[in-house]
Every structure is written in structure tokens, then in C-alpha cells.
mmCIF file of C-alpha atoms and ligand atoms in Angstrom:
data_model
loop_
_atom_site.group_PDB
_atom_site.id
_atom_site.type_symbol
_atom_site.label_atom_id
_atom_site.label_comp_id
_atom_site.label_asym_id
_atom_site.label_seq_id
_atom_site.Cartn_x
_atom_site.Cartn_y
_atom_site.Cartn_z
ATOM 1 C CA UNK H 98 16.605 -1.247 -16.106
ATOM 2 C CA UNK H 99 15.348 1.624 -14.273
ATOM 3 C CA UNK H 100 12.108 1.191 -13.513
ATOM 4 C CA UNK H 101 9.875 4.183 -11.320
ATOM 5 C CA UNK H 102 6.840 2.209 -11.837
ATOM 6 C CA UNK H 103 6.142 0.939 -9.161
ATOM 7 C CA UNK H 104 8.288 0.312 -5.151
ATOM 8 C CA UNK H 105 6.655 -3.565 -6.015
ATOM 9 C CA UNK H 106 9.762 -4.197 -8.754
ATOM 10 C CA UNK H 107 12.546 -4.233 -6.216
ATOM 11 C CA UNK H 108 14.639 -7.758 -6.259
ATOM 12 C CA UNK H 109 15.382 -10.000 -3.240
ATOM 13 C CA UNK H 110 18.424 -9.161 -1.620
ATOM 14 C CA UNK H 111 21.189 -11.932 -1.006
ATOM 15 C CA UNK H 112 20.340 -11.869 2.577
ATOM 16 C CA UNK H 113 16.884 -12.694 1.368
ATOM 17 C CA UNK H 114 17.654 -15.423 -1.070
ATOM 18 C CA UNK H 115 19.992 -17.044 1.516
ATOM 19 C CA UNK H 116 17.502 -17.161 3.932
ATOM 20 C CA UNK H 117 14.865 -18.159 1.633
ATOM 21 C CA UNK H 118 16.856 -21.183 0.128
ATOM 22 C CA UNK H 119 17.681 -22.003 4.494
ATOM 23 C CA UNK H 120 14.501 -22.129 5.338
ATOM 24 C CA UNK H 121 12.825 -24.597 7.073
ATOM 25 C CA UNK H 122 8.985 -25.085 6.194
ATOM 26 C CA UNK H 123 5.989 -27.044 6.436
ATOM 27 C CA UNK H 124 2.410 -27.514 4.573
ATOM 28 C CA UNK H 125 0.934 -24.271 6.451
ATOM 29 C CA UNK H 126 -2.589 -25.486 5.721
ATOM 30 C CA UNK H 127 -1.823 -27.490 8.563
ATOM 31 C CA UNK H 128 -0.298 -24.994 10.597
ATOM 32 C CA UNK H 129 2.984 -26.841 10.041
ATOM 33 C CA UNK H 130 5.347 -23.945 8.609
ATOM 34 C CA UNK H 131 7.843 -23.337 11.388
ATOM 35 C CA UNK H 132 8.807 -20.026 9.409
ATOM 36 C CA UNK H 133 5.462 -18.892 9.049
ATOM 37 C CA UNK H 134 4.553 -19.896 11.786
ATOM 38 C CA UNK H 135 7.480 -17.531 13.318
ATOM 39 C CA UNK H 136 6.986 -14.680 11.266
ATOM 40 C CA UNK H 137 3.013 -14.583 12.616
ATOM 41 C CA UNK H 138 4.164 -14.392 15.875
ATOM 42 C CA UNK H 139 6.395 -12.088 15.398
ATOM 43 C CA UNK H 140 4.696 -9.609 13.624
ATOM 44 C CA UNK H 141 1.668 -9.931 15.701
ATOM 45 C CA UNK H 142 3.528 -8.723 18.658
ATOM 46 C CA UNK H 143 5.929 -6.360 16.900
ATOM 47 C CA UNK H 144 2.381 -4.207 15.456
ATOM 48 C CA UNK H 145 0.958 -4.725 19.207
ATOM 49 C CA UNK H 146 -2.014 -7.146 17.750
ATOM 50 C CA UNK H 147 -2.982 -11.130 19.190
ATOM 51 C CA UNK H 148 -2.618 -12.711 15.536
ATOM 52 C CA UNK H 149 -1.258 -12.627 12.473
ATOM 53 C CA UNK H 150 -1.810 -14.173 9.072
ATOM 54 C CA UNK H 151 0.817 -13.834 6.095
ATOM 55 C CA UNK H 152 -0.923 -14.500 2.398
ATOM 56 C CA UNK H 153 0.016 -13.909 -1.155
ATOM 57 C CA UNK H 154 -0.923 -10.225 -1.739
ATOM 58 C CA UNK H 155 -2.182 -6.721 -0.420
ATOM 59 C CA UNK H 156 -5.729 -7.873 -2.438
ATOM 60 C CA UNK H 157 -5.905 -10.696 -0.593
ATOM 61 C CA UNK H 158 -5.442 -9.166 2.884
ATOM 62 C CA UNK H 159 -7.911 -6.634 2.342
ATOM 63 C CA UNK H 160 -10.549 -8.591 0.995
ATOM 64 C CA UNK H 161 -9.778 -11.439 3.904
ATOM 65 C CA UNK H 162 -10.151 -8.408 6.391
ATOM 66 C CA UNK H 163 -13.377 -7.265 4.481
ATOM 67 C CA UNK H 164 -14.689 -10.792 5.246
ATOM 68 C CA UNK H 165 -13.716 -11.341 8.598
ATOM 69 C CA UNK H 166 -15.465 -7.771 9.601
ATOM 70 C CA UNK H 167 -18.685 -8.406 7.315
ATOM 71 C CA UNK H 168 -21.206 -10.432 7.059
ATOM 72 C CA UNK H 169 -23.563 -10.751 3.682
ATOM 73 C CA UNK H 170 -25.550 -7.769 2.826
ATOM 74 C CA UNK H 171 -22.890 -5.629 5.047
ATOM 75 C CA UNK H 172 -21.438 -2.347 3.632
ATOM 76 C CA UNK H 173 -17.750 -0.346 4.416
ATOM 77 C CA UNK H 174 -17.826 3.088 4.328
ATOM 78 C CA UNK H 175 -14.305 4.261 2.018
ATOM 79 C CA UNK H 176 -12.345 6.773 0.013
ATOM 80 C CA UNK H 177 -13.408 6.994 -3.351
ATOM 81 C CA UNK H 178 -9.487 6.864 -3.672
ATOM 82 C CA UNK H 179 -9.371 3.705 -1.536
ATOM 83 C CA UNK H 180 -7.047 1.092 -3.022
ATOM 84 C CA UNK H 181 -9.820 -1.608 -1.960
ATOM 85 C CA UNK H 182 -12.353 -0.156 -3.582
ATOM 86 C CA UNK H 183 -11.032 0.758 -6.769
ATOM 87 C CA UNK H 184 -8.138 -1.634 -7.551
ATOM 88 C CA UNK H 185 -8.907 -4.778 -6.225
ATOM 89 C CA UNK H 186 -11.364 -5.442 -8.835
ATOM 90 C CA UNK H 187 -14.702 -5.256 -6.796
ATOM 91 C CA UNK H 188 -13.669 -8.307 -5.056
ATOM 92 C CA UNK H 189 -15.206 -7.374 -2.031
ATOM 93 C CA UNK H 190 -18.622 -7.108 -3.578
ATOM 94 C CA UNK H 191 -18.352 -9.920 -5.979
ATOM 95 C CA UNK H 192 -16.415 -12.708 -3.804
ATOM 96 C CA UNK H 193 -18.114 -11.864 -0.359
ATOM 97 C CA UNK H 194 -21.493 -10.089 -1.087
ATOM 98 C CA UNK H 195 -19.644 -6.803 0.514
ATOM 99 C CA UNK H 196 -21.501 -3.343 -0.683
ATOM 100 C CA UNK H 197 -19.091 -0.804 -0.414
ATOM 101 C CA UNK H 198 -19.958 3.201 0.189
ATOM 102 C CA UNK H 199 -16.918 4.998 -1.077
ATOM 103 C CA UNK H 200 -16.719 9.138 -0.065
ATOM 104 C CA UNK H 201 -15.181 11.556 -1.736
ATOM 105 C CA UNK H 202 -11.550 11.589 -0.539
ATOM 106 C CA UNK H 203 -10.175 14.949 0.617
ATOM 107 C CA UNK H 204 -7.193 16.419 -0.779
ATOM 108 C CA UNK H 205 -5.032 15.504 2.171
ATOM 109 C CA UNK H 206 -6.430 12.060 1.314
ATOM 110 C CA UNK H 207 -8.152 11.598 4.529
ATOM 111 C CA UNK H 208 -12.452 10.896 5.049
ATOM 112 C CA UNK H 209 -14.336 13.830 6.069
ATOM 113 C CA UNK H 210 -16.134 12.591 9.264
ATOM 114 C CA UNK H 211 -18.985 14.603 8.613
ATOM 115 C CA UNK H 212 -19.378 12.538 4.899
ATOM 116 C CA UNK H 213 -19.223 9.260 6.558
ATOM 117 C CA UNK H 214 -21.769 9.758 9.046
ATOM 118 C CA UNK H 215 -24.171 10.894 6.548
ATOM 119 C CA UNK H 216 -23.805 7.632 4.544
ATOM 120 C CA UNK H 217 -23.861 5.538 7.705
ATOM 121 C CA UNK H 218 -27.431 3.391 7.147
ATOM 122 C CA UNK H 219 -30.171 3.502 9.669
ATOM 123 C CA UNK H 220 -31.034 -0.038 10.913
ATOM 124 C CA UNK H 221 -33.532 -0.799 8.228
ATOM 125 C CA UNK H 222 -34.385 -3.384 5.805
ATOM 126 C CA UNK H 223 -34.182 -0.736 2.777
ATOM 127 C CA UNK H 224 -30.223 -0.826 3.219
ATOM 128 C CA UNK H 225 -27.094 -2.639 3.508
ATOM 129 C CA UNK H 226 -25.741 -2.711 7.029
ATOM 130 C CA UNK H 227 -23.024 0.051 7.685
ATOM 131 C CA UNK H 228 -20.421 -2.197 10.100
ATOM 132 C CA UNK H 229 -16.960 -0.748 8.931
ATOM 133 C CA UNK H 230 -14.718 2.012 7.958
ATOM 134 C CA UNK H 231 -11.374 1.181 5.755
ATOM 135 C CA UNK H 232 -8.986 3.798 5.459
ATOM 136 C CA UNK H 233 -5.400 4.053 4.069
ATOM 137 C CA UNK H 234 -2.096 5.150 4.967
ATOM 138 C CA UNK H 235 -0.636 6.433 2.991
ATOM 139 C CA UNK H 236 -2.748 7.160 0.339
ATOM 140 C CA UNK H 237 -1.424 8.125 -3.041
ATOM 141 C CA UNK H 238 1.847 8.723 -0.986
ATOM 142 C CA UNK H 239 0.189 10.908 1.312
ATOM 143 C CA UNK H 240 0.364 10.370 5.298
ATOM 144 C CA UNK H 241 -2.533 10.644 7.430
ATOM 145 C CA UNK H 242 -1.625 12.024 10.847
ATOM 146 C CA UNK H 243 -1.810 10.356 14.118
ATOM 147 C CA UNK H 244 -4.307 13.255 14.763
ATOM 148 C CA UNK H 245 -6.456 11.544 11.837
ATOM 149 C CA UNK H 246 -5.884 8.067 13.328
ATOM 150 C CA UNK H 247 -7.141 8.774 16.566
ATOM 151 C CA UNK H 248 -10.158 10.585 15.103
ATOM 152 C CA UNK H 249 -11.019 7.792 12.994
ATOM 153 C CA UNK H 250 -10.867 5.302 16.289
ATOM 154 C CA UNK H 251 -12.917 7.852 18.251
ATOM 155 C CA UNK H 252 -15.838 8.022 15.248
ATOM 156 C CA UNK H 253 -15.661 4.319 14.918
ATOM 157 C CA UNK H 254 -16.234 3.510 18.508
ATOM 158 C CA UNK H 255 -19.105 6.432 18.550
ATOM 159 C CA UNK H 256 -20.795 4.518 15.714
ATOM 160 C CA UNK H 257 -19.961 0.858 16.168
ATOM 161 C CA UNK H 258 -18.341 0.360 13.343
ATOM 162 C CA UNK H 259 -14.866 -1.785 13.328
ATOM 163 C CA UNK H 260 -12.103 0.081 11.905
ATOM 164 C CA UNK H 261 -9.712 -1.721 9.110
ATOM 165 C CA UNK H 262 -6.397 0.114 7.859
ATOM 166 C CA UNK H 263 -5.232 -0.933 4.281
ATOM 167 C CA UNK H 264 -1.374 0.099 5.278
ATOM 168 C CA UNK H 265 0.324 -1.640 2.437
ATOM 169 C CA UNK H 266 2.298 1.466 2.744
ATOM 170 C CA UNK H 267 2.446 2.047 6.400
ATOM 171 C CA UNK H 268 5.929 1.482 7.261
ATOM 172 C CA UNK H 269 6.219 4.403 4.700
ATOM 173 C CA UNK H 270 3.727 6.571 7.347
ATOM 174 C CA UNK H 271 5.420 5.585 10.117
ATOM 175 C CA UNK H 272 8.827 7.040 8.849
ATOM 176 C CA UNK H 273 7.739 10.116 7.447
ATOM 177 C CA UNK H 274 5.762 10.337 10.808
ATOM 178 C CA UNK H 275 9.255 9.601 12.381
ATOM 179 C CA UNK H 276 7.304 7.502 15.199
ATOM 180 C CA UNK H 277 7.384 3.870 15.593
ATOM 181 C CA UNK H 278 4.648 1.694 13.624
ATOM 182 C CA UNK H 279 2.928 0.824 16.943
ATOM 183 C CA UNK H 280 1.895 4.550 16.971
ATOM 184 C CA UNK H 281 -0.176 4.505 13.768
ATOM 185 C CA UNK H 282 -1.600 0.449 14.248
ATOM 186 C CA UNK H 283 -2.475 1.115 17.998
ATOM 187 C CA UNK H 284 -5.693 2.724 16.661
ATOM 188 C CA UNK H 285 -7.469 0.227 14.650
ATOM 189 C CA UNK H 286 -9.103 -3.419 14.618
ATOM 190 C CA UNK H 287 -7.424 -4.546 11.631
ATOM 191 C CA UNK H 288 -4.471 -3.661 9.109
ATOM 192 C CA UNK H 289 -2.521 -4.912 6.405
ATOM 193 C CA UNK H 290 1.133 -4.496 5.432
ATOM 194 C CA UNK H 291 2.380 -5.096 1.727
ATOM 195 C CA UNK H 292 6.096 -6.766 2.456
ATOM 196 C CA UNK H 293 6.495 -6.572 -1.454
ATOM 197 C CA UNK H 294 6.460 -2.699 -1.827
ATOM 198 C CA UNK H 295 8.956 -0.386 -0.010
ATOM 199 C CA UNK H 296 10.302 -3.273 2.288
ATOM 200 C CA UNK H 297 11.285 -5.513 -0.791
ATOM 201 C CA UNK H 298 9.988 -8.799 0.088
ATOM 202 C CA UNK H 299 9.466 -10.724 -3.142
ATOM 203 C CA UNK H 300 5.668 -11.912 -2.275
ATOM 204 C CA UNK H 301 3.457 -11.531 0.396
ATOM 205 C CA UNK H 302 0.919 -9.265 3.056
ATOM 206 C CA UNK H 303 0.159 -9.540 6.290
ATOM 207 C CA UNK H 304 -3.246 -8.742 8.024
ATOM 208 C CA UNK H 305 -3.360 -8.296 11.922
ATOM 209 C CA UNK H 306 -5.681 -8.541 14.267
ATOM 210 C CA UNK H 307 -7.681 -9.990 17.140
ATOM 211 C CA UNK H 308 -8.169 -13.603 17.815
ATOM 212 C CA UNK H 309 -11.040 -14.231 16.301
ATOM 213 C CA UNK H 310 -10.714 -11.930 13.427
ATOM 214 C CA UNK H 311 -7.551 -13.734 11.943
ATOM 215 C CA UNK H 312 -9.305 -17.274 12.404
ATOM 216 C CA UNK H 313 -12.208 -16.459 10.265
ATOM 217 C CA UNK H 314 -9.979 -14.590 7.874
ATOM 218 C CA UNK H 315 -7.876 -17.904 7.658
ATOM 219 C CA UNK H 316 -10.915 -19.519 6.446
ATOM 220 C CA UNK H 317 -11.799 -17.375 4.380
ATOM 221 C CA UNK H 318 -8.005 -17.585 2.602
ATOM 222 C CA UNK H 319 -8.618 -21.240 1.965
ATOM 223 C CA UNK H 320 -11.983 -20.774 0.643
ATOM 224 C CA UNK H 321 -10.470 -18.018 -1.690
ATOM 225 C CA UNK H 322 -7.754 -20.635 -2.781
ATOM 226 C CA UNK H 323 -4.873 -18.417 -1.184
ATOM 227 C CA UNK H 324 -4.143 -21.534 1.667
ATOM 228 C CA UNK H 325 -0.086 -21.774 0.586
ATOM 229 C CA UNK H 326 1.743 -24.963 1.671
ATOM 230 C CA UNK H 327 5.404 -24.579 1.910
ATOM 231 C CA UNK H 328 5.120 -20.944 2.398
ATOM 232 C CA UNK H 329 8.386 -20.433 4.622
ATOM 233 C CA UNK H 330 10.297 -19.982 1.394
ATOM 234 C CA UNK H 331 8.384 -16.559 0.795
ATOM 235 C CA UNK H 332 8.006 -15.718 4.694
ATOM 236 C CA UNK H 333 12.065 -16.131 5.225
ATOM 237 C CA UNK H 334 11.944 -12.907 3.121
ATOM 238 C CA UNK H 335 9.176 -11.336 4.455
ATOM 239 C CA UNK H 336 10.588 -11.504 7.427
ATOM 240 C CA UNK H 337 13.763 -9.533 6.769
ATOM 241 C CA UNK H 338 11.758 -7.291 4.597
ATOM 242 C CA UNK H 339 10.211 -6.178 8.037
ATOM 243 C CA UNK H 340 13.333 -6.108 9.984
ATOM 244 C CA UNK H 341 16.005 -4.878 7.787
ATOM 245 C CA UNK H 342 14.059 -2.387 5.551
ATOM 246 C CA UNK H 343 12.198 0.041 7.009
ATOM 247 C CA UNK H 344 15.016 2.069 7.819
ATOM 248 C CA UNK H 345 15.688 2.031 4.444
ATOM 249 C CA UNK H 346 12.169 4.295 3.807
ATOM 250 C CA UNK H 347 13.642 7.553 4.589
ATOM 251 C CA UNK H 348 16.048 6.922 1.834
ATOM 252 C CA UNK H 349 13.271 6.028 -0.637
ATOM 253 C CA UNK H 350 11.666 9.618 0.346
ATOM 254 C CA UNK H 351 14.685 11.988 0.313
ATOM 255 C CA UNK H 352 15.279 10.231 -2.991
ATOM 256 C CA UNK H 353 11.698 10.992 -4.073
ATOM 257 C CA UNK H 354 11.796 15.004 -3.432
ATOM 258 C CA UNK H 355 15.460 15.132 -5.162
ATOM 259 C CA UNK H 356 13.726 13.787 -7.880
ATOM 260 C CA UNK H 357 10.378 15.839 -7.860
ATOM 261 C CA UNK H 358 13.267 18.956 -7.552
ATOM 262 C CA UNK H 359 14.907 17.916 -10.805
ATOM 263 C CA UNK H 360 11.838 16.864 -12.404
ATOM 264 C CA UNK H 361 10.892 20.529 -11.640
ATOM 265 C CA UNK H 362 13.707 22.594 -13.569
ATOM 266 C CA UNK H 363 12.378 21.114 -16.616
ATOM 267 C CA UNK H 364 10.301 23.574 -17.758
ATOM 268 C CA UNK H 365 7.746 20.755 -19.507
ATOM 269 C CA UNK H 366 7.392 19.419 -16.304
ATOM 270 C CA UNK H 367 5.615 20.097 -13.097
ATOM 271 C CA UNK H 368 5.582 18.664 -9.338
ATOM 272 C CA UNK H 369 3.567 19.827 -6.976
ATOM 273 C CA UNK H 370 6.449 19.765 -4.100
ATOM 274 C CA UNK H 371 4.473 20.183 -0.908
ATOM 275 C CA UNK H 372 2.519 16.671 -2.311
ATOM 276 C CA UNK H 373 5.922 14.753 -1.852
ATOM 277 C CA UNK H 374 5.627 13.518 1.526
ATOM 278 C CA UNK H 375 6.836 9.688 0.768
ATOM 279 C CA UNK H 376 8.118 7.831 -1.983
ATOM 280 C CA UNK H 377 6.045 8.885 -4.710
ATOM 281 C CA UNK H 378 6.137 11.689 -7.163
ATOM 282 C CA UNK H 379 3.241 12.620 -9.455
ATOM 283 C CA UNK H 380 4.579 14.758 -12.696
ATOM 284 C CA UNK H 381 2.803 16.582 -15.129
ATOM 285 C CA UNK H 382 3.827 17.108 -18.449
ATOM 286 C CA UNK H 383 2.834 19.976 -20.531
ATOM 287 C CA UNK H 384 0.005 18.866 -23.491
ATOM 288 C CA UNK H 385 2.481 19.526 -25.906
ATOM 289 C CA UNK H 386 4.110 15.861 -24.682
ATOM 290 C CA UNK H 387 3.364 12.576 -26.799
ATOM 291 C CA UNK H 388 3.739 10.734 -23.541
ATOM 292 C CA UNK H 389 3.301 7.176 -25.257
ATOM 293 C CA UNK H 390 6.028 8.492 -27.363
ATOM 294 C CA UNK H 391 8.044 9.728 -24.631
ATOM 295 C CA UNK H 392 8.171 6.267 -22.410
ATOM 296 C CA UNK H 393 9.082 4.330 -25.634
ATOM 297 C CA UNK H 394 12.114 6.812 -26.292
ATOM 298 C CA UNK H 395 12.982 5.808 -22.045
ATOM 299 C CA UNK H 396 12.301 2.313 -22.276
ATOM 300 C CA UNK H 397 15.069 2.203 -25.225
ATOM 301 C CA UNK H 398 16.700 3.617 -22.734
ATOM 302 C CA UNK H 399 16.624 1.250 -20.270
ATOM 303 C CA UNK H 400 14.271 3.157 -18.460
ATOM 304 C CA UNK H 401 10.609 2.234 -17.138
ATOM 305 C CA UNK H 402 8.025 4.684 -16.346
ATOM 306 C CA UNK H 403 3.966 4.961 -16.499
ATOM 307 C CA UNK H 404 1.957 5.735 -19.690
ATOM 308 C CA UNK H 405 -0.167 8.602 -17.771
ATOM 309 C CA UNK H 406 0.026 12.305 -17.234
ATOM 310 C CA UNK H 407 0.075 12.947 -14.368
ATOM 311 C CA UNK H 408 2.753 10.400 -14.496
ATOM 312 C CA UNK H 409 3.635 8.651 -10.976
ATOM 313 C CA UNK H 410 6.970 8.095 -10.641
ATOM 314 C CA UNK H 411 7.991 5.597 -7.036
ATOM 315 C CA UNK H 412 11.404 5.222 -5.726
ATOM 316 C CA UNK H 413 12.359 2.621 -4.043
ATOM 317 C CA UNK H 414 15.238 0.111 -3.006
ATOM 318 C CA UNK H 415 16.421 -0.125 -6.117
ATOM 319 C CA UNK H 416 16.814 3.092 -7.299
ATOM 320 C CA UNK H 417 19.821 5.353 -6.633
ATOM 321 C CA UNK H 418 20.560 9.064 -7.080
ATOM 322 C CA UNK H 419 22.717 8.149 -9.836
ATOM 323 C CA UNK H 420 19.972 6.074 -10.890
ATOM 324 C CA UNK H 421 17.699 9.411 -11.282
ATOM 325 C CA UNK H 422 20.079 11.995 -12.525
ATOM 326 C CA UNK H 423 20.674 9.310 -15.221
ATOM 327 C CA UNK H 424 16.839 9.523 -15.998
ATOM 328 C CA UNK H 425 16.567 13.163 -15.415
ATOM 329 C CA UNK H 426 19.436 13.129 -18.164
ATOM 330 C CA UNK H 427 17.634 10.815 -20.300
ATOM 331 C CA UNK H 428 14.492 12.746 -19.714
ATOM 332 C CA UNK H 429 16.164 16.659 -20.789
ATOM 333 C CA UNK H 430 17.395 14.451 -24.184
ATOM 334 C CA UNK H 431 13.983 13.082 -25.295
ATOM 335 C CA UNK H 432 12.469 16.030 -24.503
ATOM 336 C CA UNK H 433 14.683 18.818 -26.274
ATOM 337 C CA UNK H 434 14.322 16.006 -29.342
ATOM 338 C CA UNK H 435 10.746 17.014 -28.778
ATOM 339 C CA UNK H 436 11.343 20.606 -29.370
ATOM 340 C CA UNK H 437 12.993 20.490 -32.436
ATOM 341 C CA UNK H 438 10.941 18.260 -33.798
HETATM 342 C C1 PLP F 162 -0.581 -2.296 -3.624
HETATM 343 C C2 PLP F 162 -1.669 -1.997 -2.698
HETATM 344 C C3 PLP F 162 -2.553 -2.987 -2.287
HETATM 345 C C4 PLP F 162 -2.566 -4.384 -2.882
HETATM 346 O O1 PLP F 162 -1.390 -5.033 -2.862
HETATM 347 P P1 PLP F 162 -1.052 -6.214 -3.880
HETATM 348 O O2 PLP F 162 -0.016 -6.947 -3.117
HETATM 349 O O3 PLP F 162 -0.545 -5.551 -5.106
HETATM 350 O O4 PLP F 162 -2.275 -7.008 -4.107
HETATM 351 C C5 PLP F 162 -3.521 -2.636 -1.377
HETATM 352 N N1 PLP F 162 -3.631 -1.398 -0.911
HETATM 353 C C6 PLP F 162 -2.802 -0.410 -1.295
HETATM 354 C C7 PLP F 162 -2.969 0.947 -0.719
HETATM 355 C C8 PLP F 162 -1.792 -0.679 -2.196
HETATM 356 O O5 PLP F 162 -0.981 0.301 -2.582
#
């Protein structure tokens, strides 16, 4: 199979089996996993933060760092856009009590500063505390600069607010930024890293940040139910997901504007080029296209794609050029069948 649905489908590599199947682990409730335990440290000082906790998903990180920054009857000011307010399933309102004020995201993706002040809350009874701002990077594959970053920090601090980064794609950021990841985390309070997207780590997120942050949102995983016991088995990976693959990004992106370039040509098809900055590639098809129809023709095929128009398309570690001239090939067929139909 083929499969652009997603950078979250990619299989372990040997290395990563090997090391999972080596590992040495513990019950990490107890704080017992040496290879958690490892992979903490080490990614706490590798992002330049004092702790680190690894748990099952992006979702969980997020919501975790939601909870460790707010209290009950706290709000987070957000994109409209913003992966933790609309695809996490409210879980910040309806687990932890969280209100969140999403803004209108700008086309670049980023949070006009000018928005978010207006919906920051005076200190009055009538409204939720304002006492964080969550951004993302990248957002719909789109990278905010380090000019944005440092803007963000500097509104923040003006308005006491903490400052949380959802960078389940940040290693993605930081190499289309062509700067080291310390240069985008150096700015904020708090950020999470999906392992299972780009980097190809089987399971697993990590969320960063001070002392006392982490140990509440520790708590907070085992009151959630996300407290894993032999978790080394997953870490091992994680752990050469963040070592060995994010050179591998650049790959994913080059790979992701050859494929916006043939996607193109076809003249059903159209890709906003100057929107590829990462590994995702958003496709419109003309109205003339039975897209249901379409990704049943590719998944006979052996090829996997989304059911929506605009369709997103992500490359990834698994994914080759061969891999997407054989889909743009497999594409040009099902869609001159169109035609003469
Ligand atoms: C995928 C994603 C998450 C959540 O990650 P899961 O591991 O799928 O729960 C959070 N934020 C962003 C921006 C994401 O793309």
C-alpha cells in the first residue's frame, strides 16, 4: 500500500524493532522504566527544557499541558485551526473544565496579536480567566517563523499569559526553518512533539517543560488513565525516532513539492505551490470529480488517500518518488476513465 493519508502510517524500522524487543524497562508509574526514564532526560535537555514526560499520544500531551497551565474556570486563547481545539474532541473543556477562545487563524496560519488581545478577559467574575496562549507549528503544514515565535513570547510575557506550543510537527519547522529545534522551543513554557508522525516512532508524544509543570502534568496522565507501565518498549523507538529521523524531514518535503508539481500538470487538479512549505500537499479537484469514486478506483490500486476535496495528501518515511509517480500514474488512469465516461 501507498498510503498519503497521513505521516502517522509509517512502520517501525528494524533499528526500531531491535531496540524495542532489547529494551530494558520497568513499571513507569513508579518511575522505574530505565528507558523512559532515559529518553526524559534526554529530550529534556536536547529541547533546552528541566523535564520531560513521554505518553501515548499528541491528544494526550496537549490536554496534559492544558491542565498543568489551567486551573478550573481558566480559558486558552487559540487558532480556530488549532489541532487542540478542534480535533481532540473538546477534551480540554470536557475532561478539565478548560474554556477555550479560538481566533480566526490567518492565512499564514499564525494568531493576529491584535485578535488575541481583544479576547483576553478583564479580571472579572462575568468571565473565564484568560491564563494561556497555544499555538502550532506547523499548522496545516505551514511554518511559523522564528519572527512569529519571538512575538508570541514577547505578547505572552506583556500579558501574563504562559505560552504552550502544540509542535507535533515541529521537527518538520525546524527543518524547513533549516535551524536547530532549540531555536523554535527556546521561546515557550511548554511544547509537545508527536514521535509517531514524520519521525516514525510507532506510539508516543512528549510534552516539555519546567519542573513543576511536568509534575502536575504527570498527575494529571494517571488521573486520565494514560500512566503506562512497561513503557520502554515504545520509548526504545521513540528514542531513535528523535535521533535518527529528523534528517530524514527534508526528504519528506522535497518529496512533497515533486508531488504538488505533478499533481499540478493534471489539468483536473490544482496545488497551490507557494502553500507547500513541509510535508503536506492540499489538492483540489475540479467538481466534475466523484472523489468517493475516485479513492475506491486508488485503493484497488493499492493506493490510500483522503475522501475530501481539497484532498491532503502527506509524505512521509514511507513514501518514495517511485512511490508517487506510481500514484501520479494511477491518478492520470482513473481520471482519463473519468473523461470518457
Ligand atoms: C496529530 C496532531 C496532534 C495529536 O496527535 P495524536 O498523537 O494523533 O493524538 C496534535 N496536534 C497536532 C498539530 C497534530 O497534527
Amino acid at each position: 500500500m501507498i498510503d498519503f493519508r497521513s505521516d502517522t502510517v509509517t512502520r517501525p524500522s528494524k533499528a526500531m524493532r531491535t531496540a524495542m524487543a532489547n529494551a530494558e524497562v520497568g513499571d513507569d508509574v513508579y518511575g522505574d522504566d530505565p528507558t523512559v526514564n532515559e529518553l526524559e532526560f534526554w529530550a529534556a535537555k536536547r529541547h533546552g527544557f528541566a523535564s520531560a514526560m513521554f505518553c501515548s499520544s499528541g491528544t494526550q500531551a496537549n490536554l496534559l499541558a492544558l491542565m498543568a497551565h489551567c486551573q478550573r474556570g481558566d480559558e486558552y486563547l487559540c487558532g480556530q485551526q488549532a489541532h487542540n481545539y478542534k480535533f481532540e474532541g473538546g477534551g480540554a473543556a470536557i475532561l478539565a473544565s478548560i474554556q477555550p477562545q479560538p481566533i480566526d487563524n490567518e492565512n499564514d496560519g499564525t494568531l493576529c496579536f491584535k485578535k488575541l488581545t481583544a479576547a483576553i478577559k478583564p479580571d472579572d467574575a462575568h468571565f473565564a480567566r484568560t491564563t494561556l496562549l497555544s499555538i502550532e507549528n506547523t499548522i496545516n503544514g505551514k511554518v511559523l517563523p522564528l519572527s512569529y515565535m519571538a512575538e508570541a513570547r514577547d505578547f505572552t510575557t506583556r500579558n501574563n499569559l504562559a505560552l504552550h506550543l502544540d509542535g507535533a510537527r515541529v521537527y518538520n519547522a525546524a527543518s524547513a526553518l533549516n535551524v536547530d529545534i532549540t531555536e523554535i522551543c527556546q521561546y515557550v513554557d511548554s511544547m509537545s512533539i508527536c514521535l509517531s508522525k514524520g519521525l516514525g516512532a510507532p506510539i508516543g508524544s512528549l510534552l516539555l517543560g519546567s519542573e513543576a509543570l511536568i509534575k502536575s502534568a504527570k498527575r494529571w496522565r494517571k488521573v486520565v488513565g494514560g500512566g503506562m507501565r512497561q513503557a520502554g518498549i515504545i520509548a526504545a523507538a521513540a528514542k531513535i525516532a528523535l535521533e535518527e529521523n529528523p534528517a530524514k524531514l527534508q526528504q519528506d518535503h522535497d518529496n512533497a513539492k515533486y508531488l504538488a508539481t505533478a499533481l499540478n500538470r493534471l489539468p483536473e487538479v490544482s496545488v497551490n505551490l507557494s502553500h507547500v512549505e513541509t510535508n503536506m500537499v492540499f489538492a483540489t479537484f475540479a467538481e466534475t470529480i466523484d472523489i468517493t469514486n475516485l479513492v475506491t478506483k486508488l485503493k484497488n490500486k493499492n493506493i490510500l488517500v483522503s475522501t475530501a476535496n481539497p484532498m491532503r495528501l502527506v509524505t512521509h518515511l514511507d513514501i518514495s518518488q517511485t512511490d508517487i509517480d506510481c500514484f501520479i500514474q494511477q491518478l492520470t488512469n482513473v481520471l482519463n476513465a473519468n473523461t470518457k465516461a
